[in-house]
PDB file of C-alpha atoms and ligand atoms in Angstrom:
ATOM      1  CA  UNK C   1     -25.470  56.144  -7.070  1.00  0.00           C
ATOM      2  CA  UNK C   2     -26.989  53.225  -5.159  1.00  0.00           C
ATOM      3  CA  UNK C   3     -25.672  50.059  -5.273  1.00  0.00           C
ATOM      4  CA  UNK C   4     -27.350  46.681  -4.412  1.00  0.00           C
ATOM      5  CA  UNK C   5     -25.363  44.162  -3.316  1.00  0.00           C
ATOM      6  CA  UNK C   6     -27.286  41.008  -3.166  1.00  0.00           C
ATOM      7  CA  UNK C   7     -25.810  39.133   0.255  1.00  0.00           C
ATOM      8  CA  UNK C   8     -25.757  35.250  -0.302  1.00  0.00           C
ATOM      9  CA  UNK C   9     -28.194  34.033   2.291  1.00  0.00           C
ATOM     10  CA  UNK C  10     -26.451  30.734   2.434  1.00  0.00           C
ATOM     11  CA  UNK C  11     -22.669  30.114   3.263  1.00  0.00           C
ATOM     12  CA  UNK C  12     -20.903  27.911   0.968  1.00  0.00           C
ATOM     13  CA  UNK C  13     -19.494  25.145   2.988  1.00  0.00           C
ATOM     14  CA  UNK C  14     -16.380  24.049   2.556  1.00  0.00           C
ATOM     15  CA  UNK C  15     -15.563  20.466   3.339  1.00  0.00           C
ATOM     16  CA  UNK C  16     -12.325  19.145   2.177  1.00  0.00           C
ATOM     17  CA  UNK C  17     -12.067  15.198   3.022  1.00  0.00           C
ATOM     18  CA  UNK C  18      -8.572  13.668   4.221  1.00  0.00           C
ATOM     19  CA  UNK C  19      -7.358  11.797   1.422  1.00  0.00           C
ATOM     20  CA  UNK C  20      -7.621   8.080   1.568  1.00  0.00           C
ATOM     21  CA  UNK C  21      -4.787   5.896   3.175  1.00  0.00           C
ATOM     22  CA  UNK C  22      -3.691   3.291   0.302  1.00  0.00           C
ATOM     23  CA  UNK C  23      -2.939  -0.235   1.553  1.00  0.00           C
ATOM     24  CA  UNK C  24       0.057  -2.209  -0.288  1.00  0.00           C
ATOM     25  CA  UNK C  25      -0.760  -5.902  -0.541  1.00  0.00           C
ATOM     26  CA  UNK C  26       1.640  -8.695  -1.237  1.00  0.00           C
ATOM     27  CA  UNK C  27       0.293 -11.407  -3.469  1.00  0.00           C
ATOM     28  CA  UNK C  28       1.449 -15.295  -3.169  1.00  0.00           C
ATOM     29  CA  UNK C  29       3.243 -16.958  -5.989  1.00  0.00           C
ATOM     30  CA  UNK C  30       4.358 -20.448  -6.578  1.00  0.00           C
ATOM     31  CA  UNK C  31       8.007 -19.253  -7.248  1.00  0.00           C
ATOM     32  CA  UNK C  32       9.367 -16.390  -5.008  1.00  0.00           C
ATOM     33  CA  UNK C  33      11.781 -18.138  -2.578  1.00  0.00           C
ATOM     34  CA  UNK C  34      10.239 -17.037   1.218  1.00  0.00           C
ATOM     35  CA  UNK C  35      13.444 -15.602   2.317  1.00  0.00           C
ATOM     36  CA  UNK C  36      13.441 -13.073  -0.694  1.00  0.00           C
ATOM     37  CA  UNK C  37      10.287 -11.938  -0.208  1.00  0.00           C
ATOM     38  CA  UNK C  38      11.011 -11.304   4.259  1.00  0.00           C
ATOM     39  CA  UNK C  39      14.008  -9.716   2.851  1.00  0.00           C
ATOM     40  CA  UNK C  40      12.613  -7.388   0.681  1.00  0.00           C
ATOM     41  CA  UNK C  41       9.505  -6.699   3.256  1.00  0.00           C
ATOM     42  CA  UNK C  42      12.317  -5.786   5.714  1.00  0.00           C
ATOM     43  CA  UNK C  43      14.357  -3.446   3.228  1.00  0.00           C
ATOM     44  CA  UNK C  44      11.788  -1.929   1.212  1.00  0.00           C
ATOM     45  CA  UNK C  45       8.646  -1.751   4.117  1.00  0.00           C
ATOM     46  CA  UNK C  46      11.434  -1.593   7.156  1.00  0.00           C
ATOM     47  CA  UNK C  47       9.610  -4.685   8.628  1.00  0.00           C
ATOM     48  CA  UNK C  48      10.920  -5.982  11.826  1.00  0.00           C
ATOM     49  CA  UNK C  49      12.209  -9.718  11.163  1.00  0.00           C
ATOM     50  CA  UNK C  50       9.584 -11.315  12.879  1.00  0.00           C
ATOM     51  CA  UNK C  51       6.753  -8.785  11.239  1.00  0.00           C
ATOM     52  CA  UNK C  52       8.344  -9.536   7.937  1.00  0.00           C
ATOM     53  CA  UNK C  53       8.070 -13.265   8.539  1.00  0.00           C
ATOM     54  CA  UNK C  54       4.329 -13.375   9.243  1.00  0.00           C
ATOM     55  CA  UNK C  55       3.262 -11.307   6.525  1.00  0.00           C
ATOM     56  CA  UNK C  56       5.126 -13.745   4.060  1.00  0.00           C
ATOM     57  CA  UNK C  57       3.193 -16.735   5.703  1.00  0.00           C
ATOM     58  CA  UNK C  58      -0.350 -15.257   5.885  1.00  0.00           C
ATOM     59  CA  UNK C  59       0.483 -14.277   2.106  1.00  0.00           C
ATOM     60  CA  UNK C  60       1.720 -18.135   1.979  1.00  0.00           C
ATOM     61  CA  UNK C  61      -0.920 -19.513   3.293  1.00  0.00           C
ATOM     62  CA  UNK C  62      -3.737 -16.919   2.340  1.00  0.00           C
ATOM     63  CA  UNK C  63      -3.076 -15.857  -0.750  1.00  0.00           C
ATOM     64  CA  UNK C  64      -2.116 -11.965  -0.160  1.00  0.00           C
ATOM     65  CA  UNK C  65      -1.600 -10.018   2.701  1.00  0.00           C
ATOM     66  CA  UNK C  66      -1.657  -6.613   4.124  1.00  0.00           C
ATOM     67  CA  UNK C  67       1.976  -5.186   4.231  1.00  0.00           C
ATOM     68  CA  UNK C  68       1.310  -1.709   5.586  1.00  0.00           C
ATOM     69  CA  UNK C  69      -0.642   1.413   4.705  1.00  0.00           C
ATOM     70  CA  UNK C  70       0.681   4.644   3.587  1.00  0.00           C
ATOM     71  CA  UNK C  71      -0.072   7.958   1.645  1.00  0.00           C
ATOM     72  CA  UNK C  72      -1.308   6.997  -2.273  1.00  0.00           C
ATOM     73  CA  UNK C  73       1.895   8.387  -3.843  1.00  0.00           C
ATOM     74  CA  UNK C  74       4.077   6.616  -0.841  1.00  0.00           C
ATOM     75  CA  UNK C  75       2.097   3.419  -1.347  1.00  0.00           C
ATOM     76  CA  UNK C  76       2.757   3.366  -5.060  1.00  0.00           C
ATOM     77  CA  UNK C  77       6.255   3.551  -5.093  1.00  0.00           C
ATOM     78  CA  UNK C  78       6.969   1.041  -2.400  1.00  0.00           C
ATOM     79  CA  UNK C  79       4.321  -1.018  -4.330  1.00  0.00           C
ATOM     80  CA  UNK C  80       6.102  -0.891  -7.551  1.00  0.00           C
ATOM     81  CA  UNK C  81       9.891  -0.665  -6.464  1.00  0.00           C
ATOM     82  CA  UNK C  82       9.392  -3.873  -4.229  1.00  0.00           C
ATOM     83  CA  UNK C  83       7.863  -5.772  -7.440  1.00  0.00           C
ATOM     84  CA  UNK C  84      10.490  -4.658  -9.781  1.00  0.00           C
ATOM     85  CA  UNK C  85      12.742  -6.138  -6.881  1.00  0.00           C
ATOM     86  CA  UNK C  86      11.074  -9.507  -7.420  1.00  0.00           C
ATOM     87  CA  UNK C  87      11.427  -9.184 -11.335  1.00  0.00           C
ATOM     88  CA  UNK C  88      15.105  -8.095 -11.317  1.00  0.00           C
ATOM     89  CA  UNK C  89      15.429 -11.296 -10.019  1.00  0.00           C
ATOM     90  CA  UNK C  90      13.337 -13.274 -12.439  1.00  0.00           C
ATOM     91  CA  UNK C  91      10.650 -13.891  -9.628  1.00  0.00           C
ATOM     92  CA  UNK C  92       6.491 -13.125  -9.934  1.00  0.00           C
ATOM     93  CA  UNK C  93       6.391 -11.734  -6.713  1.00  0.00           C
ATOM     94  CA  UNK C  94       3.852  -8.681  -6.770  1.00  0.00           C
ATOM     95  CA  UNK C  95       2.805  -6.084  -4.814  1.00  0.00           C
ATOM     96  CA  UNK C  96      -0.196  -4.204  -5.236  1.00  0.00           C
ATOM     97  CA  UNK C  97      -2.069  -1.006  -3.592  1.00  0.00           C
ATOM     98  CA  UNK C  98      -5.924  -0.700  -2.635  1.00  0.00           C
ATOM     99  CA  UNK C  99      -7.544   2.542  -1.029  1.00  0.00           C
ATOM    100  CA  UNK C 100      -8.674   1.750   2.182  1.00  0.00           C
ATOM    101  CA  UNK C 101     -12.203   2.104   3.410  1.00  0.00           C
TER     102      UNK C 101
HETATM  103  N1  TYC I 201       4.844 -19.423  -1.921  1.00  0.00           N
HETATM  104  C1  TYC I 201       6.274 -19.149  -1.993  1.00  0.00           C
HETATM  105  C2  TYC I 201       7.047 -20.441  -1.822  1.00  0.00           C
HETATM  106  O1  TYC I 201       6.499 -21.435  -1.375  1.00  0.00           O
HETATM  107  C3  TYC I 201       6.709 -18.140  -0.906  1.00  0.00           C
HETATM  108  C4  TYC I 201       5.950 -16.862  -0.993  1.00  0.00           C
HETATM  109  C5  TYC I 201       5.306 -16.372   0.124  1.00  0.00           C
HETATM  110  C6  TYC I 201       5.883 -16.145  -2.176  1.00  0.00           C
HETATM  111  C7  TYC I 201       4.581 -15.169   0.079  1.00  0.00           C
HETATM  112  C8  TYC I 201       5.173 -14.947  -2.252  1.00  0.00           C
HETATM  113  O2  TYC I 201       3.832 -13.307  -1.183  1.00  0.00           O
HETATM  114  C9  TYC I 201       4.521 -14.470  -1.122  1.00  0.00           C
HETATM  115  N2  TYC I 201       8.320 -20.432  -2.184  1.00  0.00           N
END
């Protein structure tokens, strides 16, 4: 018996891309006192003092700020357990996560 085997004359390519790096994002507020929020970017983020302090004032004085960028899942739970933080403690403080680019 003769069998044809029909040979693909292309090679299927296969690309996998690096998944995305997720920015987390702190957010100003009117209410968060400045001290909680360097505290929490140095517990939760492990922000040098001085790190910790400039991120709260470019958030201050900006609006929001980059905190640090991480894996998605990594990003999201650092993201969420730093806001429930804030909320434990009656504040609006909120961090958020954004692919990056
Ligand atoms: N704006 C707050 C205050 O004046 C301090 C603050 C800074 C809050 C940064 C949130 O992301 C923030 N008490």
């Amino acid at each position: 018996m003769t069998e044809i085997v029909a040979v693909p004359k292309t090679k299927a390519k296969v690309e996998t891309e690096r998944p995305r790096l997720h920015k987390v994002i702190l957010f100003n507020d009117d209410y968060t006192p400045r001290e909680f929020v360097v505290t929490i970017l140095k517990s939760e983020f492990r922000l040098p003092e001085a790190r910790a302090h400039a991120v709260m004032l470019t958030a201050h004085q900006r609006g929001a700020c980059v905190v640090a960028v991480f894996a998605r899942d990594i990003a999201e739970t650092k993201a969420a357990r730093a806001t429930e933080a804030g909320a434990a403690k009656g504040y609006p403080l909120r961090f958020d996560t954004e692919p990056e680019e």
